[in-house]
XYZ file of C-alpha atoms in Angstrom:
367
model
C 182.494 138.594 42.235
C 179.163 138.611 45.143
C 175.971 137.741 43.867
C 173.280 138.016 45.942
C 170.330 136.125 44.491
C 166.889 137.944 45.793
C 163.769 136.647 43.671
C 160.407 135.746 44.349
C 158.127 132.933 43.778
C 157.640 132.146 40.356
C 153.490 131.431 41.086
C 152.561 128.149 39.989
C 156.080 126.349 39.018
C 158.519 127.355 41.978
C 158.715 129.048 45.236
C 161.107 131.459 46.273
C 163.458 129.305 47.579
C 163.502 127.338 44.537
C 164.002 130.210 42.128
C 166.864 131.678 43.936
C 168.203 127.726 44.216
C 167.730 127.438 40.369
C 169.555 130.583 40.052
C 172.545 129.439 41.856
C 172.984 126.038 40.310
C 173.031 127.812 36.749
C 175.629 130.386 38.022
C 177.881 128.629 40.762
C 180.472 127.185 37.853
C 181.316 130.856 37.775
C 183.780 130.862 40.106
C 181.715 133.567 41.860
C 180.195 133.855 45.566
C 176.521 133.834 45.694
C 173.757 134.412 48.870
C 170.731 133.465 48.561
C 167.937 135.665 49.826
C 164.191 134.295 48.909
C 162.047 136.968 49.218
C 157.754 137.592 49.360
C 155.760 140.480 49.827
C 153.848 139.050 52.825
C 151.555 136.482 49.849
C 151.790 132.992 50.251
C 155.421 131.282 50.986
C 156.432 134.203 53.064
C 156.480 131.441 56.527
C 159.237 129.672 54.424
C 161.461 132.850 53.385
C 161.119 133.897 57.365
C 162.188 130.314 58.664
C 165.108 130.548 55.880
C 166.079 133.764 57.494
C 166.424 131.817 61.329
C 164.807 134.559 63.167
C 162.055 133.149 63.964
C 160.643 130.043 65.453
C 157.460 127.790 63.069
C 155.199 126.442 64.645
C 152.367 123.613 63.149
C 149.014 123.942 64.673
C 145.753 121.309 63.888
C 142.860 123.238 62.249
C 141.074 122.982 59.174
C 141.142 124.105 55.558
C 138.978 126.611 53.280
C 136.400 123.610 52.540
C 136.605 122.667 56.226
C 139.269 119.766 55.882
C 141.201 118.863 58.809
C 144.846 119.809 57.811
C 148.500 121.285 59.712
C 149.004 124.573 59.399
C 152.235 127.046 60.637
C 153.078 129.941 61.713
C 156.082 131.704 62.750
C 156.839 133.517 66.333
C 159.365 136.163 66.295
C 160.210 135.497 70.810
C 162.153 138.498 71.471
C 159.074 140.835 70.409
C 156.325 138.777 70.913
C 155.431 138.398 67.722
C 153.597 135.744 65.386
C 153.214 135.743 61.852
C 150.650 134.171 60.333
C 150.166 133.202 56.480
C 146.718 133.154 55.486
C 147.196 131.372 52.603
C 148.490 128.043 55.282
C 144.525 127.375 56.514
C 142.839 129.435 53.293
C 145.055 129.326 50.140
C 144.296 128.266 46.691
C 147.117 126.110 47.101
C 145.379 123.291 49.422
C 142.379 122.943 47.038
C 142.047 121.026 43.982
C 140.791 122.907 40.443
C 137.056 121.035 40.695
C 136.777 122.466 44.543
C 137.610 126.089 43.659
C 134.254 128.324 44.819
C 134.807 131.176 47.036
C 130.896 131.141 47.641
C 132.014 128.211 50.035
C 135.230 128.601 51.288
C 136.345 130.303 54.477
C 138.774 132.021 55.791
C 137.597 130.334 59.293
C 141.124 127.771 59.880
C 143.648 131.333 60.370
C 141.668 132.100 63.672
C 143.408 128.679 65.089
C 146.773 129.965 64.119
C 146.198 133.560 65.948
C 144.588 132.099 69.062
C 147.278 129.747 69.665
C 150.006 132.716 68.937
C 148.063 134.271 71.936
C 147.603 131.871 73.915
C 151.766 131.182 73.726
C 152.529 134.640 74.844
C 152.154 136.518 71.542
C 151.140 140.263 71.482
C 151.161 141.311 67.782
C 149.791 139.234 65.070
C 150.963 140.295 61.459
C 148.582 138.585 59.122
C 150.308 138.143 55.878
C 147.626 138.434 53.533
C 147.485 136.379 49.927
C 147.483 133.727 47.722
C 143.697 132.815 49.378
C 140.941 130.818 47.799
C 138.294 132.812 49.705
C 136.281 135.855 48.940
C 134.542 135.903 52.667
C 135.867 139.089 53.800
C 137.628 137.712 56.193
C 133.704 136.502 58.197
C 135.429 133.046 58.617
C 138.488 134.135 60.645
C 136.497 136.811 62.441
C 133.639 133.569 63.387
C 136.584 131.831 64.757
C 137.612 134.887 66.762
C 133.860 135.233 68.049
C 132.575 137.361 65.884
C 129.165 136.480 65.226
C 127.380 137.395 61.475
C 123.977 137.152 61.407
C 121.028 137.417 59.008
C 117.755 139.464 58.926
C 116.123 136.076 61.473
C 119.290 136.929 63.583
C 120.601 133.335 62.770
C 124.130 132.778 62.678
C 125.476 132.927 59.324
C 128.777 130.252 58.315
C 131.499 132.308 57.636
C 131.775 132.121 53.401
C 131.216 134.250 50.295
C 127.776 133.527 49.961
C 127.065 134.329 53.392
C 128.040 137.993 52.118
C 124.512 139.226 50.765
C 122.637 137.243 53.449
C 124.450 139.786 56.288
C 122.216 142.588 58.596
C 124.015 142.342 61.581
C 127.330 142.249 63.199
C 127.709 141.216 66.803
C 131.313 142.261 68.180
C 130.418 141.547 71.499
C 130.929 137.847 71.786
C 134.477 138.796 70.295
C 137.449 136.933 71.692
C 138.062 138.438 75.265
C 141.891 136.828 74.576
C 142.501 139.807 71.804
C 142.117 142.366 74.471
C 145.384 144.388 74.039
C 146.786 142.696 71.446
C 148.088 144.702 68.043
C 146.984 143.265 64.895
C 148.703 144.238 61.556
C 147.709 143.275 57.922
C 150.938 142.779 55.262
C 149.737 142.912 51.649
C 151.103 144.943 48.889
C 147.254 144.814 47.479
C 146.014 148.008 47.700
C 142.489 147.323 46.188
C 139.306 148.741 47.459
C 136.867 145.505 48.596
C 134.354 146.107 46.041
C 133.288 147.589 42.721
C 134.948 147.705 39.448
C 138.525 147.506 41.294
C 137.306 145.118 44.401
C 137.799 142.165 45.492
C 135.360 140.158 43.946
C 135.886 141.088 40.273
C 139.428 140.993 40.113
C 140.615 137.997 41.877
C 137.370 135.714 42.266
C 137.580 134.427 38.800
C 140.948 132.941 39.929
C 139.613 131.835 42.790
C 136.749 129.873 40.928
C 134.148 132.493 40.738
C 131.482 132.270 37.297
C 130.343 135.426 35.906
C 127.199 135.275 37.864
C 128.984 134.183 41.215
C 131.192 137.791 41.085
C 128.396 139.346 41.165
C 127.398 138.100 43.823
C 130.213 138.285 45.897
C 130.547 141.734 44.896
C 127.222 142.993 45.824
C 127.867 140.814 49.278
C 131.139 142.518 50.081
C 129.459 146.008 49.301
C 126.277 145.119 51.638
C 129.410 143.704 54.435
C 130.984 147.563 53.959
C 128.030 149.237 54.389
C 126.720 147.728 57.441
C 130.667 147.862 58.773
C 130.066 152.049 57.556
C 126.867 152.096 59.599
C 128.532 150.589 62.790
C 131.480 152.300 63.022
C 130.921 155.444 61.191
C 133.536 155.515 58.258
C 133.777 154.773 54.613
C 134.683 151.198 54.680
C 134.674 151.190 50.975
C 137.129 153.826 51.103
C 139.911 151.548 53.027
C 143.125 150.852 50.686
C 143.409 147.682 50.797
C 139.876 146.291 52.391
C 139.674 144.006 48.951
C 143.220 142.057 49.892
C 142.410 138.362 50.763
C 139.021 138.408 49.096
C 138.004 141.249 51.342
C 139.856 140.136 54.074
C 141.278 143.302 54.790
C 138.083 145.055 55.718
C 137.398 143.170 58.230
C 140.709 142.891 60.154
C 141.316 146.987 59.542
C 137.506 147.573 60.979
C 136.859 145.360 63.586
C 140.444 144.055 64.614
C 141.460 147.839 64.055
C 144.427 146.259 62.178
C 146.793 148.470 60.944
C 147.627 147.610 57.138
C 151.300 147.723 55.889
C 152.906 146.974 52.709
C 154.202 142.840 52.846
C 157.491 143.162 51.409
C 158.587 146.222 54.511
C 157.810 143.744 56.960
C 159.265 140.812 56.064
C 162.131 142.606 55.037
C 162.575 143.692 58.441
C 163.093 140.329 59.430
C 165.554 139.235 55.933
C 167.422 142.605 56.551
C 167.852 142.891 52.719
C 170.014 146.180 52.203
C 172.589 144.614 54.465
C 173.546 141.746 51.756
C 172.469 144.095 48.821
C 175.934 146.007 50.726
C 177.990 142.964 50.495
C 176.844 142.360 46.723
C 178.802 143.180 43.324
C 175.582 141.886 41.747
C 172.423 141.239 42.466
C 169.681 138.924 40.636
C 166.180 139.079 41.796
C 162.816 138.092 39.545
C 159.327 136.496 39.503
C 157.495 134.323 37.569
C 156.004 137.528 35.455
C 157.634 141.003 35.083
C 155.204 143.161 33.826
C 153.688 146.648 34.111
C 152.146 145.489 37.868
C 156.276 144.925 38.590
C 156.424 148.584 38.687
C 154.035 148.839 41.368
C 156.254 147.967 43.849
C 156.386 144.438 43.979
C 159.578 142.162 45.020
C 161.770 142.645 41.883
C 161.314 146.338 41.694
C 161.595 147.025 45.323
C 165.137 144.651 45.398
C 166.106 147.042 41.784
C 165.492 150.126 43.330
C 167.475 149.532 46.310
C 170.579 148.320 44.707
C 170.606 151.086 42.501
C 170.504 153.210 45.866
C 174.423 151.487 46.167
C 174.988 151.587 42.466
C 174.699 147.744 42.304
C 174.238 145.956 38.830
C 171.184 144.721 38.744
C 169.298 141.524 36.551
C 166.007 140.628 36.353
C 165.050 136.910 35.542
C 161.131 135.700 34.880
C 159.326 133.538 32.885
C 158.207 136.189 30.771
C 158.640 140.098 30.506
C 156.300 142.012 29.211
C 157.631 145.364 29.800
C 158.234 147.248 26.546
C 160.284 149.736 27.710
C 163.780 150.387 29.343
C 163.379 150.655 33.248
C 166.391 152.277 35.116
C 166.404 149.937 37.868
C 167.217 146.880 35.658
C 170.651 147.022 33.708
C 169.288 143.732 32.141
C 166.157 141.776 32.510
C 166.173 138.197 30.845
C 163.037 135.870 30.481
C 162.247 132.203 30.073
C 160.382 132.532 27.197
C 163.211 133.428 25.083
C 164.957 130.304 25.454
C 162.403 127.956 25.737
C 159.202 127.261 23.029
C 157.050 125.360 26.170
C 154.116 126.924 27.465
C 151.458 126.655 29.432
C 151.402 123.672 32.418
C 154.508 122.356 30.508
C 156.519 125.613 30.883
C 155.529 125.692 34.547
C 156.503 122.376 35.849
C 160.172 122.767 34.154
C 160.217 125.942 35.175
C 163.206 124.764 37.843
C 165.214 123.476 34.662
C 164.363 126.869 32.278
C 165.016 129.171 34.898
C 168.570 127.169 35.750
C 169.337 127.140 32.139
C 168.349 130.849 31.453
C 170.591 131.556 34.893
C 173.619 129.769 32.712
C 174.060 132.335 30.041
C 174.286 135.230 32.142
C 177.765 137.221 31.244
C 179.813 138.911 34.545
């Protein structure tokens, strides 16, 4: 029997690499053949499921973090097209700060403009921005500062690129943009689809993750709305209307409005690099899974998008996750199986064995 072994990061315990690792030590006594395909929908890890896929080229650039930390960052260049990929999350994500410095009223966004600018200045004429897993809620004013972009307040002083810069904001100078960016195509890859403020936005649905108090998301949220409606003013649209402007703390908005980035759902693009329905062919089986299957699974993130197309070829198809919290049959799953029903841990314990659990639960799985 072929099993192809597609899955996700499981968020907090194990990237995707990891998971589908895990996966395969619980299995490979089977006497079966297994591929591994790690998978992300264009959120953080997606630079290391692109270099697993060798199509692409990394590259680590100096620049500095979302407190303003010197740190390496990467990239990826796809030569034959010109191309550079560029994880936000590798110079903004939660990831490189520690639980006591989470604040998106201070953190930028300000470290990805290094990345792009040296993608340029190598040859690059596309930039996909693979938006999430940030620790910002700037709407994107750091990145756009390091591209030239200048923010400034009612004094016309230049404003730092941060959340609370957000409700401080009357003007936008484009002028002083970048005069490298001339001609190149900028794309955004997020599966986030939310608006960049109000009871859906940014700000109250992923700041409190990001570090935000009650009294901070309102702050940021009435910040990102005042960012939209100058952006409204200036260019004559609805910038609150934009699916997707909330992605990356409001990142979105920015790059769709200024950079006239063009947004696109994560998982299409880096699939079009992994080239996922070829091996889904070659597969009897295939496993795929994140940390969490729940109703949001549905909404077209990695597991359901790898289910649906192996049912396209009739393929068996298992989910594996930490913990399910579906409640009803879904067609695209023959089986789903969770951690949680095996194990009694929870919390940080359940997440740091979650390698272990997830090789374990892999174990009992009947072909």
């Amino acid at each position: 029997m072929k099993v192809l072994i597609a899955t996700d990061s499981f968020k907090g315990s194990m990237t995707a690499f990891e998971a589908c690792h895990a996966i395969h030590e619980g299995i490979k006594n089977k006497a079966i053949e297994t591929r591994l395909c790690p998978l992300s929908d264009g959120g953080d890890g997606v630079i290391d499921v692109l270099v697993f896929s060798n199509n692409v080229e990394e590259i680590v650039v100096d620049t500095i973090g979302p407190l303003g930390q010197p740190i390496k960052a990467g990239y990826v260049i796809d030569w034959p097209s010109a191309t550079a990929i560029v994880e936000v999350a590798e110079a903004a994500g939660i990831v490189l700060l520690k639980y006591e410095e989470l604040n998106p009223m201070i953190t930028t966004t300000y470290g990805v403009g290094a990345l792009i600018l040296d993608a340029i200045d190598k040859g690059c004429r596309k930039i996909i921005i693979c938006v999430g897993g940030t620790g910002t809620n700037d709407g994107g004013m750091g990145l756009l500062s390091a591209l030239g972009v200048k923010f400034l307040d009612k004094r016309k002083k230049e404003l730092p690129g941060c959340g609370a810069s957000l409700t401080k904001l009357r003007t936008i100078d484009v002028e002083s943009l970048n005069p490298k960016l001339v001609g190149v195509e900028f794309v955004i890859a997020s599966d986030v689809q939310t608006p960049v403020c109000g009871p859906r936005g940014a700000a109250i649905v992923y700041s409190p993750q990001k570090g935000a108090t009650p009294s901070m998301v309102k702050t940021l949220d009435k910040g990102l709305a005042n960012y939209a409606n100058i952006l409204s003013k200036m260019y004559n649209i609805e910038a609150k209307e934009l699916v997707g402007g909330g992605c990356g703390g409001g990142l979105g908005l920015g790059l769709q409005v200024i950079l006239k980035a063009e947004h696109k759902q994560g998982f299409d693009v880096v699939d079009s690099y992994v080239g996922l329905e070829e091996k889904i062919k070659w597969a009897d089986l295939v496993i795929t899974g994140e940390g969490k299957i729940d109703e949001q699974t549905l909404d077209g993130k990695v597991p359901y998008r790898v289910a649906k197309l192996a049912k396209k070829y009739n393929k068996r198809v298992i989910g594996l996750c930490g913990k399910n919290e579906l409640n009803k049959k879904i067609e695209e799953f023959d089986e789903i199986y969770s951690i949680s029903e095996i194990s009694k841990e929870v919390g940080q314990a359940a997440l740091q064995h979650g390698y272990r659990h997830l090789k374990r639960l892999a174990s009992r799985l009947s072909f």
